[in-house]
Amino acid sequence: MNETVLDVSDLEAGYEPGVPIVRGASITVNKGEIVVVLGPNGAGKSSLIKAIAGLVPISRGKVLLDGKDITAAPAHTMVRLGLAFVPQTENVFPRMSVEDNLKVACGILERRQAPARIEEMYAAFPDLLRQRRTPAGNLSGGQRQMLAVARALIVHPKVLVLDEPSAGLSPKFVSMVFEMLSDIRKSGVTILLVEQNAKAALAIGDRAYVLVEGKERHEGAASTLWDDPVIAELYLGQRPLRKDSARHTETGGAA
Ligand SMILES: Nc1ncnc2c1ncn2[C@@H]1O[C@H](COP(=O)(O)OP(=O)(O)O)[C@@H](O)[C@H]1O
Ligand SMILES: [Mg+2]
């Protein structure tokens, strides 16, 4: 049986009272899965995961982590609760060295555990070891994302939540980031991932949701979602939209 780690039900959230951006979204993430959230620009993907992480006010619905209600828990308590959020930007301290970034991230560990845990991160991410004295702001885009992910993983989160880790990276670093996430999943970490890069995300994902106007419209195995021509045309930018396919979806027909 699947063990649900993150259970988000009927979530409504937004930046101003009465103006919901996330409109009744429900998603689940099972232990050991990579779940991908796709969708057009402005669909509310970032808002959804920020609301889950306590960064956008929630007006309705629930967020359960390992069965515990964490709905609207303050963002600074999320790491302790087991949810590590890696925002799209500003996810490292640019003027601090790689090593100091990792040290700061150890905050909730017992002090004597920190050095060994930092060494474990260096073993998993040798690039970071080589650059341990480098200010994070001087890293390449790909290495900076690696550092952001290492900072999140260092406290053994129950779920790692990432907002477009491949955004703005050159193709070489995009594949590096996806390989890294795939390896992290193999090590047993549960991942919720928002991505624009649908093809690469679905290639490493187990299941995916397509979010449209703040609500999930489609859910499925990552492989079948990519193969569904209606989904591909409408949301993934894979092929030009044909006139008849929109009608097709409205009547509920399968491709
Ligand atoms: N800080 C904010 N304050 C007010 N509105 C916002 C803020 N951030 C995003 N929005 C609005 O929320 C909607 C969804 O944005 P977002 O969650 O960033 O979508 P996505 O990540 O899917 O592109 C957009 O209309 C955007 O203008
Ligand atoms: Mg976004």
Tab-separated table of C-alpha atoms and ligand atoms in Angstrom:
chain	number	residue	atom	x	y	z
A	1	MET	CA	0.000	0.000	0.000
A	2	ASN	CA	1.159	3.514	-0.743
A	3	GLU	CA	2.216	5.528	2.231
A	4	THR	CA	1.132	9.134	1.764
A	5	VAL	CA	3.733	11.630	2.922
A	6	LEU	CA	2.089	14.834	1.732
A	7	ASP	CA	-1.675	15.104	1.435
A	8	VAL	CA	-3.014	18.413	0.164
A	9	SER	CA	-6.777	18.601	-0.064
A	10	ASP	CA	-9.050	21.284	-1.493
A	11	LEU	CA	-6.479	23.975	-0.902
A	12	GLU	CA	-7.454	27.575	-1.487
A	13	ALA	CA	-4.802	30.245	-1.052
A	14	GLY	CA	-3.930	33.705	-2.294
A	15	TYR	CA	-2.139	36.924	-1.605
A	16	GLU	CA	-5.199	39.104	-0.928
A	17	PRO	CA	-8.402	38.220	0.932
A	18	GLY	CA	-11.138	37.158	-1.485
A	19	VAL	CA	-8.743	36.706	-4.435
A	20	PRO	CA	-7.815	33.033	-4.438
A	21	ILE	CA	-4.965	32.049	-6.731
A	22	VAL	CA	-4.920	28.407	-5.654
A	23	ARG	CA	-8.514	27.282	-6.087
A	24	GLY	CA	-9.321	24.005	-4.464
A	25	ALA	CA	-6.202	22.087	-5.417
A	26	SER	CA	-5.729	18.515	-4.190
A	27	ILE	CA	-2.505	16.573	-4.611
A	28	THR	CA	-0.824	13.700	-2.835
A	29	VAL	CA	2.791	12.616	-2.692
A	30	ASN	CA	3.588	9.060	-1.621
A	31	LYS	CA	6.728	7.950	0.128
A	32	GLY	CA	9.691	7.684	-2.226
A	33	GLU	CA	7.931	9.273	-5.198
A	34	ILE	CA	8.854	12.182	-7.397
A	35	VAL	CA	5.607	14.017	-8.091
A	36	VAL	CA	5.686	16.745	-10.730
A	37	VAL	CA	3.353	19.740	-10.972
A	38	LEU	CA	3.135	21.137	-14.499
A	39	GLY	CA	0.954	23.810	-15.980
A	40	PRO	CA	0.914	27.009	-17.955
A	41	ASN	CA	2.569	30.163	-16.733
A	42	GLY	CA	0.507	31.865	-14.066
A	43	ALA	CA	-1.451	28.682	-13.278
A	44	GLY	CA	-0.538	29.040	-9.629
A	45	LYS	CA	2.132	26.348	-9.382
A	46	SER	CA	4.511	28.464	-7.319
A	47	SER	CA	1.645	29.789	-5.231
A	48	LEU	CA	0.499	26.231	-4.512
A	49	ILE	CA	3.843	25.031	-3.197
A	50	LYS	CA	4.459	28.306	-1.373
A	51	ALA	CA	1.100	27.868	0.349
A	52	ILE	CA	2.086	24.303	1.271
A	53	ALA	CA	5.351	25.702	2.682
A	54	GLY	CA	3.532	28.330	4.757
A	55	LEU	CA	4.468	31.297	2.568
A	56	VAL	CA	1.062	32.171	1.084
A	57	PRO	CA	-2.068	32.586	3.241
A	58	ILE	CA	-4.472	29.625	3.066
A	59	SER	CA	-8.211	30.306	3.189
A	60	ARG	CA	-9.530	26.743	2.855
A	61	GLY	CA	-8.379	23.148	2.784
A	62	LYS	CA	-5.735	21.076	4.492
A	63	VAL	CA	-2.094	20.146	4.267
A	64	LEU	CA	-1.106	16.937	6.040
A	65	LEU	CA	2.517	15.841	6.384
A	66	ASP	CA	2.846	12.237	7.530
A	67	GLY	CA	-0.740	12.549	8.743
A	68	LYS	CA	-0.002	15.612	10.848
A	69	ASP	CA	-1.936	18.791	10.080
A	70	ILE	CA	0.575	21.470	9.063
A	71	THR	CA	-1.925	23.748	7.306
A	72	ALA	CA	-0.629	27.297	7.524
A	73	ALA	CA	2.122	26.407	9.971
A	74	PRO	CA	4.578	29.326	9.880
A	75	ALA	CA	7.221	28.928	7.181
A	76	HIS	CA	10.106	28.966	9.680
A	77	THR	CA	8.692	25.899	11.441
A	78	MET	CA	8.386	23.809	8.258
A	79	VAL	CA	11.940	22.447	8.300
A	80	ARG	CA	11.438	21.149	11.816
A	81	LEU	CA	8.130	19.596	10.744
A	82	GLY	CA	9.957	17.777	7.950
A	83	LEU	CA	9.157	19.882	4.889
A	84	ALA	CA	12.118	21.450	3.078
A	85	PHE	CA	11.232	24.070	0.478
A	86	VAL	CA	13.715	25.201	-2.181
A	87	PRO	CA	12.426	28.415	-3.762
A	88	GLN	CA	13.144	29.212	-7.396
A	89	THR	CA	15.518	32.080	-6.597
A	90	GLU	CA	17.335	33.417	-3.561
A	91	ASN	CA	17.798	29.914	-2.225
A	92	VAL	CA	21.401	30.354	-1.015
A	93	PHE	CA	23.256	33.120	0.815
A	94	PRO	CA	25.368	34.539	-2.038
A	95	ARG	CA	28.060	36.238	0.068
A	96	MET	CA	28.626	33.262	2.343
A	97	SER	CA	30.930	30.400	1.374
A	98	VAL	CA	29.499	27.071	0.295
A	99	GLU	CA	30.562	25.606	3.634
A	100	ASP	CA	28.959	28.376	5.674
A	101	ASN	CA	25.748	27.961	3.672
A	102	LEU	CA	25.738	24.300	4.680
A	103	LYS	CA	26.575	25.089	8.310
A	104	VAL	CA	23.696	27.551	8.582
A	105	ALA	CA	21.358	24.976	7.052
A	106	CYS	CA	22.188	22.534	9.867
A	107	GLY	CA	20.216	24.769	12.234
A	108	ILE	CA	17.845	22.153	13.615
A	109	LEU	CA	20.420	19.365	13.893
A	110	GLU	CA	22.224	18.749	17.136
A	111	ARG	CA	25.398	20.769	16.985
A	112	ARG	CA	27.680	17.732	17.208
A	113	GLN	CA	25.909	16.059	14.270
A	114	ALA	CA	26.544	18.938	11.874
A	115	PRO	CA	30.154	18.272	10.769
A	116	ALA	CA	29.440	14.655	9.822
A	117	ARG	CA	26.305	15.666	7.988
A	118	ILE	CA	28.198	18.317	6.024
A	119	GLU	CA	30.755	15.654	5.057
A	120	GLU	CA	27.876	13.459	3.854
A	121	MET	CA	26.685	16.300	1.645
A	122	TYR	CA	30.207	16.708	0.245
A	123	ALA	CA	30.305	12.990	-0.483
A	124	ALA	CA	26.987	13.240	-2.332
A	125	PHE	CA	27.914	16.482	-4.122
A	126	PRO	CA	31.684	16.469	-4.807
A	127	ASP	CA	31.415	19.785	-6.702
A	128	LEU	CA	30.493	21.441	-3.430
A	129	LEU	CA	33.530	19.972	-1.693
A	130	ARG	CA	35.809	21.376	-4.380
A	131	GLN	CA	34.167	24.794	-3.954
A	132	ARG	CA	33.768	24.761	-0.179
A	133	ARG	CA	35.484	28.147	0.269
A	134	THR	CA	33.782	29.794	-2.728
A	135	PRO	CA	31.096	32.391	-2.055
A	136	ALA	CA	27.802	30.843	-3.157
A	137	GLY	CA	27.148	33.835	-5.400
A	138	ASN	CA	30.191	32.901	-7.509
A	139	LEU	CA	29.004	29.358	-8.267
A	140	SER	CA	27.623	28.394	-11.664
A	141	GLY	CA	23.835	28.275	-11.855
A	142	GLY	CA	23.840	24.491	-11.711
A	143	GLN	CA	26.144	24.355	-8.699
A	144	ARG	CA	24.083	26.961	-6.922
A	145	GLN	CA	20.997	24.758	-7.323
A	146	MET	CA	23.064	21.843	-6.061
A	147	LEU	CA	23.951	23.856	-2.966
A	148	ALA	CA	20.331	24.900	-2.461
A	149	VAL	CA	19.270	21.254	-2.645
A	150	ALA	CA	22.072	20.127	-0.313
A	151	ARG	CA	21.021	22.796	2.201
A	152	ALA	CA	17.484	21.436	2.073
A	153	LEU	CA	18.529	17.786	2.386
A	154	ILE	CA	20.980	18.273	5.204
A	155	VAL	CA	18.281	17.991	7.889
A	156	HIS	CA	16.747	14.763	6.505
A	157	PRO	CA	13.371	16.204	5.402
A	158	LYS	CA	10.338	13.946	4.947
A	159	VAL	CA	9.635	15.741	1.691
A	160	LEU	CA	11.731	17.986	-0.528
A	161	VAL	CA	9.665	20.626	-2.362
A	162	LEU	CA	11.305	22.455	-5.277
A	163	ASP	CA	10.180	25.350	-7.448
A	164	GLU	CA	11.622	25.090	-10.981
A	165	PRO	CA	15.150	24.042	-10.097
A	166	SER	CA	16.116	24.026	-13.787
A	167	ALA	CA	14.866	27.541	-14.568
A	168	GLY	CA	17.415	29.757	-16.223
A	169	LEU	CA	20.081	27.058	-16.507
A	170	SER	CA	21.988	26.148	-19.644
A	171	PRO	CA	21.088	22.719	-21.120
A	172	LYS	CA	24.141	21.053	-19.580
A	173	PHE	CA	23.148	22.175	-16.098
A	174	VAL	CA	19.507	21.336	-16.705
A	175	SER	CA	20.413	17.686	-17.229
A	176	MET	CA	22.737	17.829	-14.230
A	177	VAL	CA	19.912	19.071	-12.002
A	178	PHE	CA	17.507	16.369	-13.177
A	179	GLU	CA	20.131	13.645	-12.725
A	180	MET	CA	20.774	14.950	-9.235
A	181	LEU	CA	17.061	14.814	-8.365
A	182	SER	CA	16.795	11.310	-9.755
A	183	ASP	CA	19.754	10.219	-7.597
A	184	ILE	CA	18.240	11.866	-4.537
A	185	ARG	CA	15.029	9.943	-5.078
A	186	LYS	CA	16.998	6.714	-5.374
A	187	SER	CA	18.436	7.474	-1.950
A	188	GLY	CA	14.879	7.363	-0.585
A	189	VAL	CA	13.912	11.036	-0.460
A	190	THR	CA	10.346	12.006	-1.405
A	191	ILE	CA	10.138	14.909	-3.857
A	192	LEU	CA	7.459	17.368	-4.983
A	193	LEU	CA	8.672	19.269	-8.018
A	194	VAL	CA	7.217	22.205	-9.941
A	195	GLU	CA	8.699	22.452	-13.438
A	196	GLN	CA	8.352	24.264	-16.751
A	197	ASN	CA	10.622	21.710	-18.361
A	198	ALA	CA	7.833	19.163	-18.738
A	199	LYS	CA	9.698	16.571	-20.751
A	200	ALA	CA	12.700	16.317	-18.429
A	201	ALA	CA	10.529	16.438	-15.311
A	202	LEU	CA	8.215	13.688	-16.558
A	203	ALA	CA	11.250	11.592	-17.468
A	204	ILE	CA	12.336	11.428	-13.811
A	205	GLY	CA	8.858	11.710	-12.238
A	206	ASP	CA	6.544	8.943	-11.063
A	207	ARG	CA	3.281	10.857	-11.191
A	208	ALA	CA	2.316	14.294	-12.363
A	209	TYR	CA	-0.470	16.820	-12.036
A	210	VAL	CA	-1.347	19.523	-14.515
A	211	LEU	CA	-2.466	22.649	-12.699
A	212	VAL	CA	-4.718	25.085	-14.546
A	213	GLU	CA	-6.167	28.213	-12.956
A	214	GLY	CA	-5.237	27.084	-9.491
A	215	LYS	CA	-6.731	23.617	-9.672
A	216	GLU	CA	-5.369	20.275	-10.801
A	217	ARG	CA	-7.041	19.275	-14.060
A	218	HIS	CA	-5.172	16.097	-14.830
A	219	GLU	CA	-3.307	13.537	-12.810
A	220	GLY	CA	-1.506	10.457	-13.943
A	221	ALA	CA	1.611	8.386	-14.222
A	222	ALA	CA	4.350	10.649	-15.542
A	223	SER	CA	4.888	8.407	-18.566
A	224	THR	CA	1.225	8.316	-19.614
A	225	LEU	CA	0.804	12.051	-19.130
A	226	TRP	CA	3.552	12.749	-21.630
A	227	ASP	CA	1.950	10.297	-24.065
A	228	ASP	CA	-1.527	11.809	-23.844
A	229	PRO	CA	-1.808	13.945	-26.990
A	230	VAL	CA	-4.578	16.170	-25.669
A	231	ILE	CA	-2.574	17.023	-22.559
A	232	ALA	CA	0.547	17.513	-24.617
A	233	GLU	CA	-1.168	19.903	-26.978
A	234	LEU	CA	-3.018	21.866	-24.378
A	235	TYR	CA	-0.501	22.249	-21.631
A	236	LEU	CA	2.914	20.950	-22.420
A	237	GLY	CA	3.631	22.900	-25.563
A	238	GLN	CA	4.607	19.722	-27.322
A	239	ARG	CA	2.633	20.256	-30.516
A	240	PRO	CA	0.523	23.099	-31.903
A	241	LEU	CA	-3.046	23.164	-30.638
A	242	ARG	CA	-5.512	21.811	-33.192
A	243	LYS	CA	-8.979	23.322	-33.354
A	244	ASP	CA	-10.779	20.065	-32.624
A	245	SER	CA	-8.714	19.001	-29.613
A	246	ALA	CA	-10.065	21.667	-27.243
A	247	ARG	CA	-13.596	20.546	-28.053
A	248	HIS	CA	-12.466	16.991	-27.511
A	249	THR	CA	-11.396	17.744	-23.934
A	250	GLU	CA	-14.546	19.664	-23.095
A	251	THR	CA	-16.704	16.701	-23.986
A	252	GLY	CA	-14.536	14.495	-21.826
A	253	GLY	CA	-13.415	12.260	-24.674
A	254	ALA	CA	-10.108	10.517	-24.521
A	255	ALA	CA	-7.611	10.969	-27.286
B	1	LIG	N1	3.454	37.930	-4.488
B	1	LIG	C1	2.321	37.980	-5.212
B	1	LIG	N2	1.356	38.894	-4.959
B	1	LIG	C2	0.221	38.912	-5.692
B	1	LIG	N3	-0.048	38.089	-6.719
B	1	LIG	C3	0.867	37.168	-7.015
B	1	LIG	C4	2.103	37.050	-6.291
B	1	LIG	N4	2.807	36.036	-6.824
B	1	LIG	C5	2.070	35.534	-7.825
B	1	LIG	N5	0.902	36.212	-7.945
B	1	LIG	C6	-0.153	35.926	-8.941
B	1	LIG	O1	-0.578	34.592	-8.783
B	1	LIG	C7	-0.855	34.012	-10.060
B	1	LIG	C8	-0.154	32.696	-10.161
B	1	LIG	O2	1.261	32.918	-10.099
B	1	LIG	P1	2.273	31.758	-9.816
B	1	LIG	O3	1.841	30.986	-8.641
B	1	LIG	O4	3.624	32.378	-9.769
B	1	LIG	O5	2.103	30.864	-11.129
B	1	LIG	P2	3.085	29.828	-11.823
B	1	LIG	O6	4.149	29.474	-10.834
B	1	LIG	O7	2.217	28.681	-12.208
B	1	LIG	O8	3.627	30.512	-13.038
B	1	LIG	C9	-0.430	35.030	-11.110
B	1	LIG	O9	-1.582	35.663	-11.604
B	1	LIG	C10	0.426	36.006	-10.347
B	1	LIG	O10	0.269	37.299	-10.879
B	2	MG	MG	6.184	29.668	-10.830
